């Protein structure tokens, strides 16, 4: 766990919700392609020929495309809570044909059968989910033994900082992933953390965890 001084005790107010300027933007996709996914690949390795699920795939489907093109998966499914985002995502990945399927759904209660995926990806879904520990539990449930969770997150330290919070709305329960908290939630869900890299003064973490 980070020192108590780095953990939020209250959630500061939000004055303007400017999430849309960054979430699903082209610059955001570039960060995911050029920085985040390569870190995850280095930490966890490829998923060659595998079946993958991305939680909170957003409007662009960048993570789905990366699962196929960078990680070498044969199939990439997406689950997205927000119906208009799921529809936009389907349009964005239409060229990938039947290798990709995007469903409207809640990552805290997945419909997929237990053990049905070789890898689950989550790029910045946990800090947007109200019950992020349930998302980790569900990811663990749908992974086959030996399957891997790949997660990239902005942590509580930045999400609940006063400047970011003032312009960016997130669930207000104050229970946000920290690097250590995410690793602990993975362990509690039956996953072994096999790689983690935390950067930017603890504001960003990438983690790979394998199901026993
Ligand atoms: C910050 S955006 C990240 C989008 C994309 N993964 C990326 O990295 O650019 C978080 C996404 O997670 C979705 N989301 C939030 N809670 C969710 C949940 N419980 N189940 C599925 N998707 C969820 C949001 O609708 C949003 O599209």
PDB file of C-alpha atoms and ligand atoms in Angstrom, residues 20 23-24 28-29 32 36 54-59 62-63 79-82 85 105-108 122-125 127-130 135 170, ligand 1:
ATOM      1  CA  UNK A  20     -14.527  13.577 -23.514  1.00  0.00           C
ATOM      2  CA  UNK A  23     -11.240   9.551 -23.427  1.00  0.00           C
ATOM      3  CA  UNK A  24     -11.633   7.992 -26.895  1.00  0.00           C
ATOM      4  CA  UNK A  28      -5.342   8.823 -26.187  1.00  0.00           C
ATOM      5  CA  UNK A  29      -5.226   6.034 -28.810  1.00  0.00           C
ATOM      6  CA  UNK A  32      -2.250   3.297 -25.843  1.00  0.00           C
ATOM      7  CA  UNK A  36       0.857   1.297 -22.811  1.00  0.00           C
ATOM      8  CA  UNK A  54     -11.323  -6.379 -23.388  1.00  0.00           C
ATOM      9  CA  UNK A  55     -13.312  -4.759 -20.587  1.00  0.00           C
ATOM     10  CA  UNK A  56     -14.474  -1.195 -21.263  1.00  0.00           C
ATOM     11  CA  UNK A  57     -13.346  -1.116 -24.876  1.00  0.00           C
ATOM     12  CA  UNK A  58     -14.540   2.478 -25.414  1.00  0.00           C
ATOM     13  CA  UNK A  59     -15.517   3.989 -28.769  1.00  0.00           C
ATOM     14  CA  UNK A  62      -7.928   0.427 -30.086  1.00  0.00           C
ATOM     15  CA  UNK A  63      -7.418  -2.285 -27.461  1.00  0.00           C
ATOM     16  CA  UNK A  79     -17.565  -5.579 -23.351  1.00  0.00           C
ATOM     17  CA  UNK A  80     -18.624  -1.960 -22.990  1.00  0.00           C
ATOM     18  CA  UNK A  81     -21.127  -0.552 -20.470  1.00  0.00           C
ATOM     19  CA  UNK A  82     -22.187   2.540 -22.416  1.00  0.00           C
ATOM     20  CA  UNK A  85     -19.750   3.657 -27.081  1.00  0.00           C
ATOM     21  CA  UNK A 105     -22.315  -5.385 -20.848  1.00  0.00           C
ATOM     22  CA  UNK A 106     -21.098  -4.730 -17.341  1.00  0.00           C
ATOM     23  CA  UNK A 107     -17.596  -5.867 -16.482  1.00  0.00           C
ATOM     24  CA  UNK A 108     -18.729  -6.440 -12.880  1.00  0.00           C
ATOM     25  CA  UNK A 122      -8.441  -3.627 -19.241  1.00  0.00           C
ATOM     26  CA  UNK A 123      -7.159  -0.202 -20.205  1.00  0.00           C
ATOM     27  CA  UNK A 124      -8.372   2.425 -17.720  1.00  0.00           C
ATOM     28  CA  UNK A 125     -11.658   0.681 -17.034  1.00  0.00           C
ATOM     29  CA  UNK A 127     -10.861   3.683 -12.287  1.00  0.00           C
ATOM     30  CA  UNK A 128     -14.158   4.296 -14.111  1.00  0.00           C
ATOM     31  CA  UNK A 129     -15.969   1.298 -12.646  1.00  0.00           C
ATOM     32  CA  UNK A 130     -17.953   1.806  -9.463  1.00  0.00           C
ATOM     33  CA  UNK A 135     -14.231  -6.279 -12.273  1.00  0.00           C
ATOM     34  CA  UNK A 170     -15.228   9.480 -11.935  1.00  0.00           C
TER      35      UNK A 170
HETATM   36  C1  LIG B   1     -11.496   5.757 -19.616  1.00  0.00           C
HETATM   37  S1  LIG B   1     -12.499   4.834 -20.724  1.00  0.00           S
HETATM   38  C2  LIG B   1     -11.229   3.802 -21.477  1.00  0.00           C
HETATM   39  C3  LIG B   1     -11.562   3.421 -22.893  1.00  0.00           C
HETATM   40  C4  LIG B   1     -10.451   2.590 -23.572  1.00  0.00           C
HETATM   41  N1  LIG B   1     -10.313   1.300 -22.892  1.00  0.00           N
HETATM   42  C5  LIG B   1      -9.143   3.330 -23.527  1.00  0.00           C
HETATM   43  O1  LIG B   1      -8.226   2.910 -22.807  1.00  0.00           O
HETATM   44  O2  LIG B   1      -9.024   4.347 -24.215  1.00  0.00           O
HETATM   45  C6  LIG B   1     -13.326   3.679 -19.677  1.00  0.00           C
HETATM   46  C7  LIG B   1     -14.360   2.868 -20.446  1.00  0.00           C
HETATM   47  O3  LIG B   1     -14.861   1.855 -19.584  1.00  0.00           O
HETATM   48  C8  LIG B   1     -16.281   1.812 -19.728  1.00  0.00           C
HETATM   49  N2  LIG B   1     -16.820   1.243 -18.486  1.00  0.00           N
HETATM   50  C9  LIG B   1     -16.907   1.839 -17.268  1.00  0.00           C
HETATM   51  N3  LIG B   1     -17.448   0.988 -16.377  1.00  0.00           N
HETATM   52  C10 LIG B   1     -17.666  -0.175 -17.044  1.00  0.00           C
HETATM   53  C11 LIG B   1     -18.200  -1.436 -16.666  1.00  0.00           C
HETATM   54  N4  LIG B   1     -18.632  -1.659 -15.418  1.00  0.00           N
HETATM   55  N5  LIG B   1     -18.299  -2.405 -17.601  1.00  0.00           N
HETATM   56  C12 LIG B   1     -17.875  -2.192 -18.876  1.00  0.00           C
HETATM   57  N6  LIG B   1     -17.370  -1.006 -19.297  1.00  0.00           N
HETATM   58  C13 LIG B   1     -17.268  -0.012 -18.391  1.00  0.00           C
HETATM   59  C14 LIG B   1     -16.678   3.247 -19.996  1.00  0.00           C
HETATM   60  O4  LIG B   1     -17.955   3.348 -20.603  1.00  0.00           O
HETATM   61  C15 LIG B   1     -15.538   3.702 -20.911  1.00  0.00           C
HETATM   62  O5  LIG B   1     -15.816   3.415 -22.266  1.00  0.00           O
END
